[in-house]
DNA sequence: GTATCTATTTGGTACAACCAAATATCACCC
DNA sequence: GGGTGATATTTGGTTGTACCAAATAGATAC
C-alpha cells in the first residue's frame, strides 16, 4: 500500500515528535543507541526512507548523535547540544568580513559584565578558584602550549561564577569558534608574560571589589589580544 | 551500478559541501529555489535518496529553507539563521526546570551591559531613537496589545546601539523564546504604566550619562518583570 | 488581459535489493 | 575456564523504480 499525503499533512515530522517525546521523558535513555532503523519502521509502520529522514532530523536538532556507520546515540538536549547545532552556520558567519570581529565584540561585552559581577559578588571560593587559575597560568609562561590552556581556564572561572549553566557553555562556544584564530598566533614567552600580567591586574581589581577597574582591565586585556590577532591576520 | 563506500568514506556530505560552497560564492543565489532533486541527482550522479539527504542537511544547517511541498529556497547564512537553527533545542531546554530562569538571567546580564554602554556612549541619534520609543510606549499604555510591541521596541534600541549585527538578532531570539511566557501574562493598564515608568527611569539615567543608575534601573525593571512571570506561572 | 482548465513537473513516500562495516556468535586453542 | 580468532548476522548506506498528490507552467476560453 502506497500511503501518501496523510491527514496531518507532514511526514516524518510525526515520528520526530514521537521520538522527541520519548527522549525527553527518558523512555529513550541518554547515551543508549536508538532502535535500529528496521525496528523503528516496524514500530511506526513506515518505510525505512521515512525512518532515516526522521533520524536525520533528530540529528539536526542535536537529539541524537550520528557517526557515519554507527547506531545513532540518544542525547538529552543540553546547552552544549544547542551550541553544537549552530556551529555549522557560525562557521560561515565567521568567514564573512567582520564576522570574527563581531563575535569577539560580544565576547568582550559578556565577559566585561562577568568580571563586574565577579568584583561585586565573588565568594571566597570563587576568589580562590581564580587565584589557583592565575597561579597555574603564571607557572605556564614558558610553556606556550600549556599557557593557552591555563589562559582559557582562567577566563572560564568568570563564566562559572554566575552558577548559570548557560554561561560555561557559551564560553566553550567562544573558545571553540575563535580557536582557529588564536591557536595559529605566534606564542612567545614574552607575550605570555604580558597576558599573565593582564590576568593578574583583573584578579587584583576583583580582590579590591572594584567593578570599574576590573572591567577596564578586562577590556584592556582583550583589546590587546585583538590587536595581536589583527597583527597576525590583518583585516578580518 | 551499485557504488557504495566511496573512497572519501562519507556520503551526502560531499554534496552538502559542494552546495555549501555554491551558496557562499553566490553561484546559488540567496532567495532562489534550489535545482530540483532530479536535476541535482543528475548533476552529481547520485540517487535521489542522497540528494534528499543532502538537502535536509542543508536545511538543518539553515542554508536552505524547506516548506513541506515546496522547492527548497537558498538562504545565505546570517545571524538570524543561526538562531533559528537552535530554536528547536532551546525549546527543550526551556522545558527543563530552571530553563527559563537561566535564559532570562543571561538576558538581564546582556541588557545590563548594553544600558551601561548606552549611558556611556549613546550618540544623539541613539538618544532620540530611545526617546521616540519611550513616547510610543507611553501612548500605548491603554492598549495592551500595542504596549507589548512598543515595550519590545524600546528594549530593541539598546541592542542596536552597539552597531553589532549579532545583538539585534540575539534580542529577537530572546523575545521569540520568552514570548510564550510573556504573552500569556495578564496585561493590565496598571502594569503597563508601571513598566513604562521603569523604561522612563532607564532613559533618564542614560540621559544623565550614569551607567550605574541605568544598570540599576534596568535590573529593577527586569526583576519586576520576572516577578510577574513567577506570579503567573509559579516555579519554572 | 484575466480567469479557468489541463498537462507536466516536482517533492513525499514506499518497496526491494545489495554492499560493506559493525556487532554478535561460536568453535577452538592455550 | 578464559581469552582469541574466524564466521554468521545485524545494521546503516546507497541505488533504482514506482506512484501519489500538490505545485507550477501552459494552453484555452471568456
mmCIF file of N, CA, C and O in Angstrom, chain B residues 33-84:
data_model
loop_
_atom_site.group_PDB
_atom_site.id
_atom_site.type_symbol
_atom_site.label_atom_id
_atom_site.label_comp_id
_atom_site.label_asym_id
_atom_site.label_seq_id
_atom_site.Cartn_x
_atom_site.Cartn_y
_atom_site.Cartn_z
ATOM 1 N N UNK B 33 15.142 29.329 -5.722
ATOM 2 C CA UNK B 33 14.938 27.918 -5.379
ATOM 3 C C UNK B 33 16.144 27.085 -5.770
ATOM 4 O O UNK B 33 16.875 27.405 -6.720
ATOM 5 N N UNK B 34 16.356 26.028 -5.027
ATOM 6 C CA UNK B 34 17.417 25.077 -5.339
ATOM 7 C C UNK B 34 17.027 24.346 -6.638
ATOM 8 O O UNK B 34 15.844 24.267 -6.965
ATOM 9 N N UNK B 35 17.988 23.813 -7.360
ATOM 10 C CA UNK B 35 17.620 22.959 -8.500
ATOM 11 C C UNK B 35 16.767 21.797 -8.004
ATOM 12 O O UNK B 35 16.847 21.420 -6.839
ATOM 13 N N UNK B 36 15.967 21.270 -8.890
ATOM 14 C CA UNK B 36 15.092 20.178 -8.472
ATOM 15 C C UNK B 36 15.914 18.958 -8.088
ATOM 16 O O UNK B 36 17.044 18.785 -8.528
ATOM 17 N N UNK B 37 15.334 18.116 -7.274
ATOM 18 C CA UNK B 37 16.047 16.931 -6.812
ATOM 19 C C UNK B 37 16.552 16.108 -7.990
ATOM 20 O O UNK B 37 17.668 15.604 -7.977
ATOM 21 N N UNK B 38 15.699 16.000 -9.002
ATOM 22 C CA UNK B 38 16.115 15.198 -10.154
ATOM 23 C C UNK B 38 17.320 15.809 -10.860
ATOM 24 O O UNK B 38 18.219 15.100 -11.333
ATOM 25 N N UNK B 39 17.311 17.122 -10.953
ATOM 26 C CA UNK B 39 18.462 17.762 -11.582
ATOM 27 C C UNK B 39 19.716 17.500 -10.762
ATOM 28 O O UNK B 39 20.767 17.149 -11.308
ATOM 29 N N UNK B 40 19.601 17.698 -9.471
ATOM 30 C CA UNK B 40 20.770 17.519 -8.610
ATOM 31 C C UNK B 40 21.308 16.103 -8.707
ATOM 32 O O UNK B 40 22.518 15.887 -8.761
ATOM 33 N N UNK B 41 20.413 15.112 -8.734
ATOM 34 C CA UNK B 41 20.890 13.733 -8.780
ATOM 35 C C UNK B 41 21.649 13.480 -10.072
ATOM 36 O O UNK B 41 22.584 12.686 -10.103
ATOM 37 N N UNK B 42 21.246 14.205 -11.120
ATOM 38 C CA UNK B 42 21.980 14.038 -12.368
ATOM 39 C C UNK B 42 23.325 14.760 -12.285
ATOM 40 O O UNK B 42 24.369 14.205 -12.618
ATOM 41 N N UNK B 43 23.263 15.981 -11.798
ATOM 42 C CA UNK B 43 24.478 16.792 -11.730
ATOM 43 C C UNK B 43 25.574 16.090 -10.941
ATOM 44 O O UNK B 43 26.745 16.153 -11.301
ATOM 45 N N UNK B 44 25.201 15.423 -9.859
ATOM 46 C CA UNK B 44 26.221 14.802 -9.008
ATOM 47 C C UNK B 44 26.289 13.289 -9.212
ATOM 48 O O UNK B 44 27.053 12.619 -8.533
ATOM 49 N N UNK B 45 25.472 12.788 -10.121
ATOM 50 C CA UNK B 45 25.415 11.334 -10.346
ATOM 51 C C UNK B 45 25.213 10.566 -9.051
ATOM 52 O O UNK B 45 26.015 9.703 -8.683
ATOM 53 N N UNK B 46 24.156 10.894 -8.377
ATOM 54 C CA UNK B 46 23.810 10.172 -7.160
ATOM 55 C C UNK B 46 22.332 9.879 -7.169
ATOM 56 O O UNK B 46 21.588 10.397 -7.992
ATOM 57 N N UNK B 47 21.917 9.022 -6.247
ATOM 58 C CA UNK B 47 20.500 8.676 -6.191
ATOM 59 C C UNK B 47 19.716 9.802 -5.532
ATOM 60 O O UNK B 47 20.256 10.627 -4.818
ATOM 61 N N UNK B 48 18.448 9.773 -5.762
ATOM 62 C CA UNK B 48 17.614 10.839 -5.205
ATOM 63 C C UNK B 48 17.651 10.777 -3.683
ATOM 64 O O UNK B 48 17.602 11.805 -3.003
ATOM 65 N N UNK B 49 17.707 9.588 -3.154
ATOM 66 C CA UNK B 49 17.808 9.439 -1.711
ATOM 67 C C UNK B 49 18.901 10.339 -1.150
ATOM 68 O O UNK B 49 18.684 11.074 -0.191
ATOM 69 N N UNK B 50 20.042 10.241 -1.765
ATOM 70 C CA UNK B 50 21.181 11.001 -1.268
ATOM 71 C C UNK B 50 20.947 12.497 -1.440
ATOM 72 O O UNK B 50 21.272 13.291 -0.570
ATOM 73 N N UNK B 51 20.363 12.845 -2.582
ATOM 74 C CA UNK B 51 20.049 14.257 -2.796
ATOM 75 C C UNK B 51 19.173 14.771 -1.659
ATOM 76 O O UNK B 51 19.472 15.790 -1.038
ATOM 77 N N UNK B 52 18.112 14.049 -1.386
ATOM 78 C CA UNK B 52 17.201 14.494 -0.339
ATOM 79 C C UNK B 52 17.936 14.601 0.989
ATOM 80 O O UNK B 52 17.751 15.541 1.752
ATOM 81 N N UNK B 53 18.779 13.643 1.235
ATOM 82 C CA UNK B 53 19.541 13.656 2.483
ATOM 83 C C UNK B 53 20.371 14.928 2.560
ATOM 84 O O UNK B 53 20.378 15.617 3.579
ATOM 85 N N UNK B 54 21.041 15.220 1.460
ATOM 86 C CA UNK B 54 21.893 16.409 1.451
ATOM 87 C C UNK B 54 21.067 17.666 1.678
ATOM 88 O O UNK B 54 21.429 18.526 2.486
ATOM 89 N N UNK B 55 19.961 17.751 0.968
ATOM 90 C CA UNK B 55 19.111 18.933 1.116
ATOM 91 C C UNK B 55 18.665 19.085 2.564
ATOM 92 O O UNK B 55 18.668 20.183 3.117
ATOM 93 N N UNK B 56 18.303 17.955 3.159
ATOM 94 C CA UNK B 56 17.869 18.012 4.547
ATOM 95 C C UNK B 56 18.978 18.538 5.451
ATOM 96 O O UNK B 56 18.748 19.329 6.356
ATOM 97 N N UNK B 57 20.174 18.066 5.183
ATOM 98 C CA UNK B 57 21.305 18.542 5.989
ATOM 99 C C UNK B 57 21.454 20.046 5.845
ATOM 100 O O UNK B 57 21.634 20.755 6.831
ATOM 101 N N UNK B 58 21.391 20.499 4.602
ATOM 102 C CA UNK B 58 21.497 21.939 4.380
ATOM 103 C C UNK B 58 20.394 22.662 5.136
ATOM 104 O O UNK B 58 20.615 23.717 5.724
ATOM 105 N N UNK B 59 19.225 22.075 5.099
ATOM 106 C CA UNK B 59 18.115 22.678 5.820
ATOM 107 C C UNK B 59 18.436 22.747 7.310
ATOM 108 O O UNK B 59 18.177 23.754 7.964
ATOM 109 N N UNK B 60 18.997 21.660 7.820
ATOM 110 C CA UNK B 60 19.376 21.642 9.228
ATOM 111 C C UNK B 60 20.395 22.718 9.555
ATOM 112 O O UNK B 60 20.367 23.315 10.628
ATOM 113 N N UNK B 61 21.281 22.967 8.611
ATOM 114 C CA UNK B 61 22.287 23.996 8.830
ATOM 115 C C UNK B 61 21.741 25.385 8.574
ATOM 116 O O UNK B 61 22.436 26.381 8.781
ATOM 117 N N UNK B 62 20.533 25.432 8.060
ATOM 118 C CA UNK B 62 19.918 26.734 7.836
ATOM 119 C C UNK B 62 20.333 27.384 6.534
ATOM 120 O O UNK B 62 20.114 28.564 6.334
ATOM 121 N N UNK B 63 20.930 26.619 5.633
ATOM 122 C CA UNK B 63 21.374 27.215 4.376
ATOM 123 C C UNK B 63 20.299 27.181 3.309
ATOM 124 O O UNK B 63 20.397 27.873 2.297
ATOM 125 N N UNK B 64 19.308 26.363 3.500
ATOM 126 C CA UNK B 64 18.144 26.395 2.628
ATOM 127 C C UNK B 64 16.911 26.325 3.518
ATOM 128 O O UNK B 64 16.957 25.796 4.624
ATOM 129 N N UNK B 65 15.836 26.860 2.995
ATOM 130 C CA UNK B 65 14.600 26.869 3.765
ATOM 131 C C UNK B 65 13.641 25.933 3.074
ATOM 132 O O UNK B 65 13.366 26.092 1.890
ATOM 133 N N UNK B 66 13.122 24.959 3.778
ATOM 134 C CA UNK B 66 12.240 23.983 3.143
ATOM 135 C C UNK B 66 10.855 24.039 3.762
ATOM 136 O O UNK B 66 10.693 23.870 4.953
ATOM 137 N N UNK B 67 9.873 24.293 2.901
ATOM 138 C CA UNK B 67 8.487 24.138 3.327
ATOM 139 C C UNK B 67 8.025 22.812 2.785
ATOM 140 O O UNK B 67 8.448 22.388 1.700
ATOM 141 N N UNK B 68 7.120 22.143 3.489
ATOM 142 C CA UNK B 68 6.696 20.790 3.124
ATOM 143 C C UNK B 68 6.627 20.435 1.661
ATOM 144 O O UNK B 68 7.298 19.517 1.252
ATOM 145 N N UNK B 69 5.871 21.120 0.862
ATOM 146 C CA UNK B 69 5.736 20.622 -0.520
ATOM 147 C C UNK B 69 6.401 21.521 -1.550
ATOM 148 O O UNK B 69 6.146 21.401 -2.732
ATOM 149 N N UNK B 70 7.247 22.431 -1.069
ATOM 150 C CA UNK B 70 7.788 23.426 -1.998
ATOM 151 C C UNK B 70 9.278 23.218 -2.283
ATOM 152 O O UNK B 70 9.957 22.478 -1.563
ATOM 153 N N UNK B 71 9.704 23.874 -3.314
ATOM 154 C CA UNK B 71 11.129 23.840 -3.643
ATOM 155 C C UNK B 71 11.915 24.504 -2.528
ATOM 156 O O UNK B 71 11.535 25.584 -2.063
ATOM 157 N N UNK B 72 12.989 23.877 -2.139
ATOM 158 C CA UNK B 72 13.825 24.497 -1.119
ATOM 159 C C UNK B 72 14.377 25.814 -1.640
ATOM 160 O O UNK B 72 14.712 25.936 -2.810
ATOM 161 N N UNK B 73 14.444 26.798 -0.770
ATOM 162 C CA UNK B 73 14.924 28.112 -1.157
ATOM 163 C C UNK B 73 16.283 28.375 -0.517
ATOM 164 O O UNK B 73 16.477 28.122 0.677
ATOM 165 N N UNK B 74 17.210 28.851 -1.311
ATOM 166 C CA UNK B 74 18.555 29.138 -0.824
ATOM 167 C C UNK B 74 18.520 30.316 0.144
ATOM 168 O O UNK B 74 17.842 31.301 -0.095
ATOM 169 N N UNK B 75 19.245 30.178 1.207
ATOM 170 C CA UNK B 75 19.333 31.284 2.160
ATOM 171 C C UNK B 75 20.763 31.465 2.620
ATOM 172 O O UNK B 75 21.327 30.624 3.297
ATOM 173 N N UNK B 76 21.344 32.576 2.243
ATOM 174 C CA UNK B 76 22.700 32.880 2.690
ATOM 175 C C UNK B 76 22.686 32.988 4.205
ATOM 176 O O UNK B 76 21.812 33.640 4.775
ATOM 177 N N UNK B 77 23.625 32.346 4.863
ATOM 178 C CA UNK B 77 23.554 32.283 6.324
ATOM 179 C C UNK B 77 23.745 33.643 6.976
ATOM 180 O O UNK B 77 24.628 34.402 6.611
ATOM 181 N N UNK B 78 22.905 33.933 7.947
ATOM 182 C CA UNK B 78 23.012 35.140 8.742
ATOM 183 C C UNK B 78 22.842 34.793 10.209
ATOM 184 O O UNK B 78 22.619 33.633 10.548
ATOM 185 N N UNK B 79 22.976 35.784 11.041
ATOM 186 C CA UNK B 79 22.846 35.517 12.468
ATOM 187 C C UNK B 79 21.471 34.951 12.784
ATOM 188 O O UNK B 79 21.333 34.004 13.569
ATOM 189 N N UNK B 80 20.451 35.504 12.157
ATOM 190 C CA UNK B 80 19.108 35.001 12.423
ATOM 191 C C UNK B 80 18.976 33.537 12.033
ATOM 192 O O UNK B 80 18.337 32.750 12.725
ATOM 193 N N UNK B 81 19.599 33.196 10.914
ATOM 194 C CA UNK B 81 19.599 31.796 10.503
ATOM 195 C C UNK B 81 20.150 30.924 11.611
ATOM 196 O O UNK B 81 19.563 29.912 11.981
ATOM 197 N N UNK B 82 21.291 31.347 12.137
ATOM 198 C CA UNK B 82 21.923 30.567 13.200
ATOM 199 C C UNK B 82 20.983 30.396 14.375
ATOM 200 O O UNK B 82 20.838 29.299 14.933
ATOM 201 N N UNK B 83 20.314 31.470 14.713
ATOM 202 C CA UNK B 83 19.435 31.416 15.883
ATOM 203 C C UNK B 83 18.244 30.508 15.632
ATOM 204 O O UNK B 83 17.854 29.727 16.493
ATOM 205 N N UNK B 84 17.697 30.591 14.426
ATOM 206 C CA UNK B 84 16.590 29.698 14.108
ATOM 207 C C UNK B 84 17.012 28.241 14.240
ATOM 208 O O UNK B 84 16.247 27.392 14.688
#
